[in-house]
PDB file of C-alpha atoms and ligand atoms in Angstrom:
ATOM      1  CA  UNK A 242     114.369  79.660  43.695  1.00 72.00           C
ATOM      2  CA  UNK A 243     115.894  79.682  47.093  1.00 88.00           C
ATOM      3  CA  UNK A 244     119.708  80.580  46.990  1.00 93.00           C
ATOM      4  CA  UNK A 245     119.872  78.154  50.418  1.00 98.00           C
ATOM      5  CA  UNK A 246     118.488  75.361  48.557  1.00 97.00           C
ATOM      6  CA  UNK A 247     121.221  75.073  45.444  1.00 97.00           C
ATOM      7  CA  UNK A 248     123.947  74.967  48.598  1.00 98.00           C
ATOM      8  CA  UNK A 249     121.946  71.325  49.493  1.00 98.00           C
ATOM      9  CA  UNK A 250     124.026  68.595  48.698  1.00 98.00           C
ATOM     10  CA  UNK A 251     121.435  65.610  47.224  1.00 97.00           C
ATOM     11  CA  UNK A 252     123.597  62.783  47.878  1.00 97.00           C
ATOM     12  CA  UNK A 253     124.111  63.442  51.545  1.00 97.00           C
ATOM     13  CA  UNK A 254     120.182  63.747  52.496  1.00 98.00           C
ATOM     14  CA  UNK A 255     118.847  62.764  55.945  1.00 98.00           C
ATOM     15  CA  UNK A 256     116.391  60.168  56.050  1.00 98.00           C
ATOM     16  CA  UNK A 257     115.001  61.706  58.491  1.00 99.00           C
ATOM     17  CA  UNK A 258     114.728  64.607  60.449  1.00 99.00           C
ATOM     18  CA  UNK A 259     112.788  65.043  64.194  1.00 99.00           C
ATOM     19  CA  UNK A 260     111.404  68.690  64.967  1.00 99.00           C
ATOM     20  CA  UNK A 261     110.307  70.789  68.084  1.00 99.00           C
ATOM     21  CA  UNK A 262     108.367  73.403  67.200  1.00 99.00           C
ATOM     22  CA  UNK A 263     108.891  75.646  70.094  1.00 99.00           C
ATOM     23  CA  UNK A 264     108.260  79.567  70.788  1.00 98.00           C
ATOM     24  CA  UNK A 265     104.667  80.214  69.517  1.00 99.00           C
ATOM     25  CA  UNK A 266     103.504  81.340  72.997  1.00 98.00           C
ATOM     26  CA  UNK A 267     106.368  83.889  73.115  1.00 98.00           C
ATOM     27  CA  UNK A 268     106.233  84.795  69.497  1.00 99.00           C
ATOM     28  CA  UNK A 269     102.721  85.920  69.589  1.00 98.00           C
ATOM     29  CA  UNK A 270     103.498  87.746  73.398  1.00 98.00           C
ATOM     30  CA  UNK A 271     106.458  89.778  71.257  1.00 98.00           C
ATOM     31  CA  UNK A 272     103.189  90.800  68.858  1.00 98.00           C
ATOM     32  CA  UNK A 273     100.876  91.169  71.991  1.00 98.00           C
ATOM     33  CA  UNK A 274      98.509  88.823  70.753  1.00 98.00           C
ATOM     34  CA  UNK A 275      97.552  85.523  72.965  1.00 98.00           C
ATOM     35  CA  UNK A 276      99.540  82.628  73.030  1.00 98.00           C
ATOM     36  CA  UNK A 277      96.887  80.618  70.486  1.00 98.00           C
ATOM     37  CA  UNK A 278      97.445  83.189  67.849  1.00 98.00           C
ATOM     38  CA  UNK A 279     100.861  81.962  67.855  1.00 98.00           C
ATOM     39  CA  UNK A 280      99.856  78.635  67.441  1.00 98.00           C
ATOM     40  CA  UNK A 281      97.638  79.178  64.820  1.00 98.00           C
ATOM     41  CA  UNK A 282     100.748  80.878  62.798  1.00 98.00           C
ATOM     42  CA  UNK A 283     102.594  77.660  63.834  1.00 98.00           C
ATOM     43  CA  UNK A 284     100.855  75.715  61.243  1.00 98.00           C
ATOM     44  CA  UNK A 285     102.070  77.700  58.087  1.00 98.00           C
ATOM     45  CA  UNK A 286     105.433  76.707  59.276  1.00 98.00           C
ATOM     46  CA  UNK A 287     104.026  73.059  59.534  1.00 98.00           C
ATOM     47  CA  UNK A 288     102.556  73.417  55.897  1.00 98.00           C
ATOM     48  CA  UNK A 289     106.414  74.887  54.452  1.00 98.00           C
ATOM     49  CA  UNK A 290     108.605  72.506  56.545  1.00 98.00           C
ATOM     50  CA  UNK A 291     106.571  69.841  55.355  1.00 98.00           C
ATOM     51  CA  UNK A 292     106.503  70.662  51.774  1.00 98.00           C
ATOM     52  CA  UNK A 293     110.419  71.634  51.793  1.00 98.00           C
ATOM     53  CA  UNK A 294     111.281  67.960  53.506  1.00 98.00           C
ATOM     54  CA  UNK A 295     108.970  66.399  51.005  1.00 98.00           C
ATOM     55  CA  UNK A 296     110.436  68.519  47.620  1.00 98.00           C
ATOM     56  CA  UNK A 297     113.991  67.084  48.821  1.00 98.00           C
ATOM     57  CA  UNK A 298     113.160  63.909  49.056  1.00 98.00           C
ATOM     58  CA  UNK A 299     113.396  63.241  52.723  1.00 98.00           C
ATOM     59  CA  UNK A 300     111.408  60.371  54.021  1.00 98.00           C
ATOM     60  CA  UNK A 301     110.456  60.502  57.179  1.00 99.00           C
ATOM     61  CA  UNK A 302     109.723  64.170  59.250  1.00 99.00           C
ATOM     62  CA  UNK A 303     108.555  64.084  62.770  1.00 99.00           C
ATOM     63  CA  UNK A 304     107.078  66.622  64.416  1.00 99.00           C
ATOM     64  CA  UNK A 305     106.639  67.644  68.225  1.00 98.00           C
ATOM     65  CA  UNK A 306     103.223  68.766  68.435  1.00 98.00           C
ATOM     66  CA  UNK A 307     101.768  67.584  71.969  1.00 98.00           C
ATOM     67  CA  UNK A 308     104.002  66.498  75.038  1.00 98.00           C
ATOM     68  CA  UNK A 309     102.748  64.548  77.429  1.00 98.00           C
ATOM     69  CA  UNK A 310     103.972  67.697  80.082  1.00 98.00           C
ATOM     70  CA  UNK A 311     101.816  69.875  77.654  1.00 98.00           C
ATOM     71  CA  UNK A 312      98.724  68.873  79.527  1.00 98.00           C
ATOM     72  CA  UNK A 313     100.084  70.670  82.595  1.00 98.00           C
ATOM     73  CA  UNK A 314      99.289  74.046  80.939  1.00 98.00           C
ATOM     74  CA  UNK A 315      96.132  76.192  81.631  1.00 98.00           C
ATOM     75  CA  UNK A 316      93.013  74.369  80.426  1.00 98.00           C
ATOM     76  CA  UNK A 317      92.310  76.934  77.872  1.00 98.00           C
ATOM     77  CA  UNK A 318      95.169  76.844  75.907  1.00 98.00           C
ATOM     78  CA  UNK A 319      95.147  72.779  76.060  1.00 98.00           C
ATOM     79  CA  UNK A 320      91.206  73.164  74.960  1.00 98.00           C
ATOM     80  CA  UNK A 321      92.287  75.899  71.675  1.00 98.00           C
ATOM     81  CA  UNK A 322      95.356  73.489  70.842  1.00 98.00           C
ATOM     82  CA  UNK A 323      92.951  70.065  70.721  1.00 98.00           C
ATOM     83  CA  UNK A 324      90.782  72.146  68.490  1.00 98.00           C
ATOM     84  CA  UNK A 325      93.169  73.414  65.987  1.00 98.00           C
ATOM     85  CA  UNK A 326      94.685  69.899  66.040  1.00 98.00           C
ATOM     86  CA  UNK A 327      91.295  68.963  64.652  1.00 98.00           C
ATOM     87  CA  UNK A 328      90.741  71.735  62.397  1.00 98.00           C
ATOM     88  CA  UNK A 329      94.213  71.596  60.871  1.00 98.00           C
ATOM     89  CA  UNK A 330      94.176  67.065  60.277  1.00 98.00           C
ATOM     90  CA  UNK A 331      90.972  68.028  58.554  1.00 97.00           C
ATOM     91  CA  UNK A 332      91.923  71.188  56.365  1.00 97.00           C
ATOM     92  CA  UNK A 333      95.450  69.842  55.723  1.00 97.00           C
ATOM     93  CA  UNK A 334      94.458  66.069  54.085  1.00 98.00           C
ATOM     94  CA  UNK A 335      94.048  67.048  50.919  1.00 97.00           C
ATOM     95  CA  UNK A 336      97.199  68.793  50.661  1.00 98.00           C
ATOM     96  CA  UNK A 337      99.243  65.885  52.094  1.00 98.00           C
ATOM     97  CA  UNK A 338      97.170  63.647  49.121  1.00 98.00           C
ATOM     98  CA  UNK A 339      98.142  65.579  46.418  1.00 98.00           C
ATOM     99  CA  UNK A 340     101.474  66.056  47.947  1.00 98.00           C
ATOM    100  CA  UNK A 341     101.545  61.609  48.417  1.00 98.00           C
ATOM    101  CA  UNK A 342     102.394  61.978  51.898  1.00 98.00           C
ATOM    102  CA  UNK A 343     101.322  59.496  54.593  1.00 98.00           C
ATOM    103  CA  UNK A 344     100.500  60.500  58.222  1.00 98.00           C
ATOM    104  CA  UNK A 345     101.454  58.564  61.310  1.00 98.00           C
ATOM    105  CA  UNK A 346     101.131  59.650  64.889  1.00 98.00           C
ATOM    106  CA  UNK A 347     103.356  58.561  67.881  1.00 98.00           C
ATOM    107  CA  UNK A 348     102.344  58.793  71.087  1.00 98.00           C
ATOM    108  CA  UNK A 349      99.734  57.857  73.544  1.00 98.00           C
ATOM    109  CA  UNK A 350      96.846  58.295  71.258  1.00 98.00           C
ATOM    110  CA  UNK A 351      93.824  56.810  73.183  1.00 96.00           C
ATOM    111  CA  UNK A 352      94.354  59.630  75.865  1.00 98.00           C
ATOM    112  CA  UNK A 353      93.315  62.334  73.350  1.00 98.00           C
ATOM    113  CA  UNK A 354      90.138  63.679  73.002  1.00 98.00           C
ATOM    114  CA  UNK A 355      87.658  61.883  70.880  1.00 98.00           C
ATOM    115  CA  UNK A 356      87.803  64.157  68.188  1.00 98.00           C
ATOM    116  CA  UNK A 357      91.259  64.718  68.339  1.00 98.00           C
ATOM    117  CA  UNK A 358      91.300  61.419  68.478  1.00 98.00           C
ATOM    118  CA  UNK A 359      89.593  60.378  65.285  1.00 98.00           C
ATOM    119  CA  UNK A 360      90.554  63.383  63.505  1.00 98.00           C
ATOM    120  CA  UNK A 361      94.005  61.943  63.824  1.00 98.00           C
ATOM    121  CA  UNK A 362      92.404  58.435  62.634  1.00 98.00           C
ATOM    122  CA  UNK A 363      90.731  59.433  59.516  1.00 98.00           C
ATOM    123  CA  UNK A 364      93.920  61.531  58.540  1.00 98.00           C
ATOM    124  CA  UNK A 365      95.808  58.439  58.598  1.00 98.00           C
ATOM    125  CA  UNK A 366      93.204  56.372  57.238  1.00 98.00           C
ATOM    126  CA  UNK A 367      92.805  58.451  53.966  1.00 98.00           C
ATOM    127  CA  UNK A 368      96.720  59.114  53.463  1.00 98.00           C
ATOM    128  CA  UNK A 369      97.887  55.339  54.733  1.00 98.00           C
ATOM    129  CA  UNK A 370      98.970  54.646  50.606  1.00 98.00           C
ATOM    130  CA  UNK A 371     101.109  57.726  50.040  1.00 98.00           C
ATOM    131  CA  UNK A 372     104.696  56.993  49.487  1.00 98.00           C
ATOM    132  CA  UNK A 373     107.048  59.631  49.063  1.00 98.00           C
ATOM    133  CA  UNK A 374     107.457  61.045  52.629  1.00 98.00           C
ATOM    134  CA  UNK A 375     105.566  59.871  55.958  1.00 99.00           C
ATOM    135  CA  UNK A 376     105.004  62.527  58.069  1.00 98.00           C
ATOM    136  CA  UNK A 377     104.935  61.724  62.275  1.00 99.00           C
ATOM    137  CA  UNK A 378     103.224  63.495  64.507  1.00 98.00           C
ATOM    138  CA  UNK A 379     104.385  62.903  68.018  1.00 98.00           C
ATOM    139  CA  UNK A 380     100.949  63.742  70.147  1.00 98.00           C
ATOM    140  CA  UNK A 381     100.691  63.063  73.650  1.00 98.00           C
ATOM    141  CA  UNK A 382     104.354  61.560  73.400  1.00 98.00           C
ATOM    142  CA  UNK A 383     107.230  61.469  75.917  1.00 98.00           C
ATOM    143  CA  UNK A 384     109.994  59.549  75.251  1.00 98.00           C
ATOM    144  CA  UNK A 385     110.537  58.095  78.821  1.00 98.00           C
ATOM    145  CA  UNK A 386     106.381  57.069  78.357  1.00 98.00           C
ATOM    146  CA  UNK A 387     107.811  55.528  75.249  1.00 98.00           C
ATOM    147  CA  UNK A 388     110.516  53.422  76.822  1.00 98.00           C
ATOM    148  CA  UNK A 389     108.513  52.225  79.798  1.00 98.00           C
ATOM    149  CA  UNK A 390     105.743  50.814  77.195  1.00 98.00           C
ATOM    150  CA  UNK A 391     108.375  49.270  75.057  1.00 98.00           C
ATOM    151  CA  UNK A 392     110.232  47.337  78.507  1.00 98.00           C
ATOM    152  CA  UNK A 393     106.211  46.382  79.907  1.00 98.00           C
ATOM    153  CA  UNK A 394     106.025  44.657  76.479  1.00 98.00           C
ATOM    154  CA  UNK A 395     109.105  43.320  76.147  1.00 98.00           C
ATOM    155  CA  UNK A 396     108.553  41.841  80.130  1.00 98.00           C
ATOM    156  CA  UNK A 397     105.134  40.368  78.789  1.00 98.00           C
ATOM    157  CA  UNK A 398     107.191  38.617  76.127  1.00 98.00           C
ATOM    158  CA  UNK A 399     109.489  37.299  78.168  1.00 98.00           C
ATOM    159  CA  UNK A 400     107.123  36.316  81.258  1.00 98.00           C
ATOM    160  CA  UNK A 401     105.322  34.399  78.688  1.00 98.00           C
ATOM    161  CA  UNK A 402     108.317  32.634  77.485  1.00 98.00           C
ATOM    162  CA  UNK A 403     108.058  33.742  74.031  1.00 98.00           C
ATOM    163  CA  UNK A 404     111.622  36.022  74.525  1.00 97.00           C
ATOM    164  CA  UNK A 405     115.105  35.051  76.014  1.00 98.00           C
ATOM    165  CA  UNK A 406     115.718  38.064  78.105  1.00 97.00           C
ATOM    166  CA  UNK A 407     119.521  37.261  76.528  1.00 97.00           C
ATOM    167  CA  UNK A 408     118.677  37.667  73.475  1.00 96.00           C
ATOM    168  CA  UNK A 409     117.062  41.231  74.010  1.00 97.00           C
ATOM    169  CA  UNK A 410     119.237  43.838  71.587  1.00 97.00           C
ATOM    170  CA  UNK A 411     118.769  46.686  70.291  1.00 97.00           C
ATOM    171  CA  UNK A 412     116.640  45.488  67.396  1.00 97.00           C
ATOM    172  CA  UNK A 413     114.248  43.755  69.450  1.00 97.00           C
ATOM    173  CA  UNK A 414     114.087  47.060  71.324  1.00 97.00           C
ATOM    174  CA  UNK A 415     113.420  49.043  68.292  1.00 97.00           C
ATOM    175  CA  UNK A 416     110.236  46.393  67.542  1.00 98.00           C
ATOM    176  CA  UNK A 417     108.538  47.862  70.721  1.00 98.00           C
ATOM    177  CA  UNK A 418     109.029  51.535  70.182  1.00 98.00           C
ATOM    178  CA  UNK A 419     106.275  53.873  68.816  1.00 98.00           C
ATOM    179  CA  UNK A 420     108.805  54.730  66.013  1.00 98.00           C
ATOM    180  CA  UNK A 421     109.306  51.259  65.035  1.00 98.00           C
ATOM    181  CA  UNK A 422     111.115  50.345  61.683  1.00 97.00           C
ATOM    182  CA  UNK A 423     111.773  54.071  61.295  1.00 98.00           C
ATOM    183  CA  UNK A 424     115.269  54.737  60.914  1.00 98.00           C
ATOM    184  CA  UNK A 425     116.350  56.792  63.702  1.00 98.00           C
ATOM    185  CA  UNK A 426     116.698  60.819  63.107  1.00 98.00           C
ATOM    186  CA  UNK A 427     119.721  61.962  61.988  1.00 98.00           C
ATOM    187  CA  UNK A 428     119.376  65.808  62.438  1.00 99.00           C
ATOM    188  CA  UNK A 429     117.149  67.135  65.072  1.00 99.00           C
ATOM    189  CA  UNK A 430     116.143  70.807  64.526  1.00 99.00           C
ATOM    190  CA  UNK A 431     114.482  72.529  68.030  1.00 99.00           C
ATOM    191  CA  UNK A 432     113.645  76.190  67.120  1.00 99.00           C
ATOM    192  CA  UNK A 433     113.229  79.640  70.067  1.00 98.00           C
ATOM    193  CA  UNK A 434     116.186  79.548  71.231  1.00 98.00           C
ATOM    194  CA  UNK A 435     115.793  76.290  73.777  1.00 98.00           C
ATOM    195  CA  UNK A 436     118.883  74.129  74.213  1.00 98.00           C
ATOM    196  CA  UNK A 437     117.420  71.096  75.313  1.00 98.00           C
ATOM    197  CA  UNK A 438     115.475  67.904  74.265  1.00 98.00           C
ATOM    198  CA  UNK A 439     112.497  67.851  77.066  1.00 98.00           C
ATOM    199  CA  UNK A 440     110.918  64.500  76.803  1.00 98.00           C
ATOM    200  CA  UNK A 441     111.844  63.884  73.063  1.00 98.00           C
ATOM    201  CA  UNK A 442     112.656  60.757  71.505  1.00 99.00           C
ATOM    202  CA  UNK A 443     115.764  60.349  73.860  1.00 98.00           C
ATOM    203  CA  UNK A 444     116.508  56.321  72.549  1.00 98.00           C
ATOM    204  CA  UNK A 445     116.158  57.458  69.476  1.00 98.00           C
ATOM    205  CA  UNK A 446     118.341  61.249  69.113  1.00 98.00           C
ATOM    206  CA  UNK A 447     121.162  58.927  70.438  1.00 98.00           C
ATOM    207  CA  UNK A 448     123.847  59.563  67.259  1.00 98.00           C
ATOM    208  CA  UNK A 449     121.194  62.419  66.179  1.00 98.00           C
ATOM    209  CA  UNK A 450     122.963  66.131  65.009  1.00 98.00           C
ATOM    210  CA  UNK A 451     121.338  68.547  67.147  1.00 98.00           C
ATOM    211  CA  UNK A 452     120.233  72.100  65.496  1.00 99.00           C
ATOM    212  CA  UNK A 453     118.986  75.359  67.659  1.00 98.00           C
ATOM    213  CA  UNK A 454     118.109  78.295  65.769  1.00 98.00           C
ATOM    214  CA  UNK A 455     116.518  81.567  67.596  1.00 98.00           C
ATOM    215  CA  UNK A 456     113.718  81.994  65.477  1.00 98.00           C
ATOM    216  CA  UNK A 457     110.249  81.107  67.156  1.00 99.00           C
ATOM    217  CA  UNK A 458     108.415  78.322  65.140  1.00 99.00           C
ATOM    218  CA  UNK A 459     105.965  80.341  63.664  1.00 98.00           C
ATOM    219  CA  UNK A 460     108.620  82.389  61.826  1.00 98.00           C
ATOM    220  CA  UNK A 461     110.350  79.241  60.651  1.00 98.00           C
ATOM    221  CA  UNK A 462     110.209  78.830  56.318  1.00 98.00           C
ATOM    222  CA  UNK A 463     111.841  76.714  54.286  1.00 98.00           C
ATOM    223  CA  UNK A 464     115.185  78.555  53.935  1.00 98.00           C
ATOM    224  CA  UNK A 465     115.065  77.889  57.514  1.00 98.00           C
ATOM    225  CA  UNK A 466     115.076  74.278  57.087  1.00 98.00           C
ATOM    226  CA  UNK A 467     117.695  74.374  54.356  1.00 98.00           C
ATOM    227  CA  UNK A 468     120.118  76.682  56.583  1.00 98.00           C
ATOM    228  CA  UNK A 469     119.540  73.425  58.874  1.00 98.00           C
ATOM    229  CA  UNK A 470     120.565  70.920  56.202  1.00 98.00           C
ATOM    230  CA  UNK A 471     123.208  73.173  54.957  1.00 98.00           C
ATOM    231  CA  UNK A 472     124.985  72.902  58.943  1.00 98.00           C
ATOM    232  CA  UNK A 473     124.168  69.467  58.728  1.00 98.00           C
ATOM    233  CA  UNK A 474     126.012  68.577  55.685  1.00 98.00           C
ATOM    234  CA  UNK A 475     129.167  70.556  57.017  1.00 97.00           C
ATOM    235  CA  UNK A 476     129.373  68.231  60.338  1.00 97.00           C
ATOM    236  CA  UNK A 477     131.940  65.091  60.349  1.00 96.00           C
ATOM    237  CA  UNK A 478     129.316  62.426  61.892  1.00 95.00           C
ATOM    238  CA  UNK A 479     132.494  60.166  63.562  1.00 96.00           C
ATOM    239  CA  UNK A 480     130.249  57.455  65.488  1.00 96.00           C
ATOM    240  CA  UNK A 481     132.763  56.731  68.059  1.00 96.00           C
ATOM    241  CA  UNK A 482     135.630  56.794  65.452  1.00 96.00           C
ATOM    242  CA  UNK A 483     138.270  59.092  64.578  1.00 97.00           C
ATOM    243  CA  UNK A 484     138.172  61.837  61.818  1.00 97.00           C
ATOM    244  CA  UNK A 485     140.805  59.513  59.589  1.00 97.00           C
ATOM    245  CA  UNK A 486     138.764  57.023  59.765  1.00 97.00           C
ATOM    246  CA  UNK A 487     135.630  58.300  58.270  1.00 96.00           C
ATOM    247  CA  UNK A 488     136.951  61.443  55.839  1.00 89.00           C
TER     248      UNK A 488
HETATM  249  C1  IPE B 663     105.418  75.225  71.010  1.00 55.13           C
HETATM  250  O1  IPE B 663     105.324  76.561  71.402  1.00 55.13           O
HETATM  251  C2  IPE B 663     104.064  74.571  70.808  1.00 55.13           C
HETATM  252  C3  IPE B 663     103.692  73.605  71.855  1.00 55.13           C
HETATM  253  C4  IPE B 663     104.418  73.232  72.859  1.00 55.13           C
HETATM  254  C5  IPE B 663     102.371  73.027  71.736  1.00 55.13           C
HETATM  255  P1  IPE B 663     105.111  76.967  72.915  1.00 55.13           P
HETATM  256  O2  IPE B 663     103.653  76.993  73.188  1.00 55.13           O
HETATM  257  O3  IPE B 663     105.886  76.065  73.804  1.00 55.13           O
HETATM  258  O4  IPE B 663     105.687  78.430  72.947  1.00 55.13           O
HETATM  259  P2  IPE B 663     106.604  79.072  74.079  1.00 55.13           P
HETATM  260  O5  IPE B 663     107.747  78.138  74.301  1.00 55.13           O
HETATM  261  O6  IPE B 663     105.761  79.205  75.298  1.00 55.13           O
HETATM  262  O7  IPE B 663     107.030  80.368  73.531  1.00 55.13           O
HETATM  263  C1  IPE B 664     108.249  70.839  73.768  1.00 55.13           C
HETATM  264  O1  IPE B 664     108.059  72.206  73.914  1.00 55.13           O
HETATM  265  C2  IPE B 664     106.961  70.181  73.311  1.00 55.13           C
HETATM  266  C3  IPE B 664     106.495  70.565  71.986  1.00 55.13           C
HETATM  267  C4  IPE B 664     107.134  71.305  71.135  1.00 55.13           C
HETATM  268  C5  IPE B 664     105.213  70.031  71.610  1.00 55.13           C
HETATM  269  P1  IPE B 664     107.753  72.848  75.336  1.00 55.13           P
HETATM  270  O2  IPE B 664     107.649  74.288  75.129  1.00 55.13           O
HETATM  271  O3  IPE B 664     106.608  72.164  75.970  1.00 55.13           O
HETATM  272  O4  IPE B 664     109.082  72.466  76.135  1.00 55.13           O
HETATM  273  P2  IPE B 664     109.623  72.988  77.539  1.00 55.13           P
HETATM  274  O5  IPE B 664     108.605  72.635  78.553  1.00 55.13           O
HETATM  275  O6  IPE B 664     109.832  74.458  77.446  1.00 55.13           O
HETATM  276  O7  IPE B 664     110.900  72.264  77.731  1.00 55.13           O
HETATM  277 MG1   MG B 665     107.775  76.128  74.523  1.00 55.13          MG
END
């Protein structure tokens, strides 16, 4: 039993919480191993955030895995990360079955590698009727990629005259996004150390609570994602309003 856990207040639960799993590179540099062995470690912090989101009874988890900047880095370490994408969707199904959890992916999906590609397919093909969490995966995503697609569509729409440009708001806007019908994050956790939100869900983090912690991602366990909820809880979300109005 986790002593972090019993501080977790159940009625006051996000509905969903965004991720970026940073600092494997530099975690596995502080062991002088290569940056892949880091990522490889990455995924039993995948496995445990997961499972701890799921066990509270959060709905939605979305996690940074791929940015669309990512593809900048040296070949080989883009190569090893498409793999283990691969190797991981396939290994990790069955767990996310008998755990009823649904995958989804967000990004800009045909631009993967095949197998990537239909790795990611099948996953969410063979977990599409699990209901009590859906877990994102935000692959090949950036969030100003995101907003561009969502305006082209929205011209298309309106070009065609099927949409009043005047009556564009912020739920039609929502319609076009990858994370459509999602409700938007309300605690964002970004692990290393980084302060900042590069290329993430930006519409979306607008009333989010943002969460840094030091620890590099592949040291991150569930009483690390409690600790989160825990500062969570303990922050007065005011929306524009004043502290009377919504204590
Ligand atoms: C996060 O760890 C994983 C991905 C971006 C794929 P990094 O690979 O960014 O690790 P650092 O930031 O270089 O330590
Ligand atoms: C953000 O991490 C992307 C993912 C976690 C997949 P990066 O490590 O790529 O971010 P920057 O480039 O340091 O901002
Ligand atoms: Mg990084």
């Amino acid at each position: 039993m986790s002593m972090f856990k019993d501080q977790i207040n159940q009625e006051n639960l996000p509905k969903h919480v965004a991720v970026i799993m940073d600092g494997n590179g530099r975690w596995a540099k502080k062991i002088g191993k290569a940056r892949i062995f880091g990522h490889r470690n990455g995924v039993k912090a995948v496995r445990e955030t997961t499972e701890a989101a799921a066990e509270l009874g959060i709905k939605h988890l979305t996690l940074y895995a791929f940015s669309t900047e990512n593809w900048n880095r040296p070949k080989l370490e883009v190569n090893a990360l498409m793999m283990l994408l691969v190797d991981t969707l396939k290994k990790e199904i069955e767990t996310l079955n008998k755990n009823n959890i649904k995958l989804h992916a967000i990004g800009d999906l045909t631009k993967l590698p095949k197998k990537t590609y239909k790795a990611l397919m099948d996953g969410m093909e063979n977990t599409k009727n699990n209901t009590r969490m859906t877990l994102h995966l935000a692959l090949n995503y950036s969030s100003r990629w995101e907003i561009i697609e969502a305006t082209k569509k929205i011209a298309v729409l309106a070009q065609a005259g099927k949409i009043d440009p005047n009556n564009i708001d912020e739920q039609e806007y929502d319609k076009h996004l990858a994370t459509a019908g999602i409700p938007d994050p309300e605690l964002l956790i970004r692990t290393s150390g980084e302060r900042r939100l590069s290329n993430y869900l930006l519409y979306q983090l607008a009333y989010t609570e943002l969460y840094f912690t030091d620890n590099y991602w592949p040291e991150f366990r569930k009483d690390d994602f409690y600790k989160a909820l825990i500062d969570f809880q303990m922050r007065e979300r005011r929306f524009g309003m004043t502290g009377d109005q919504v204590s």
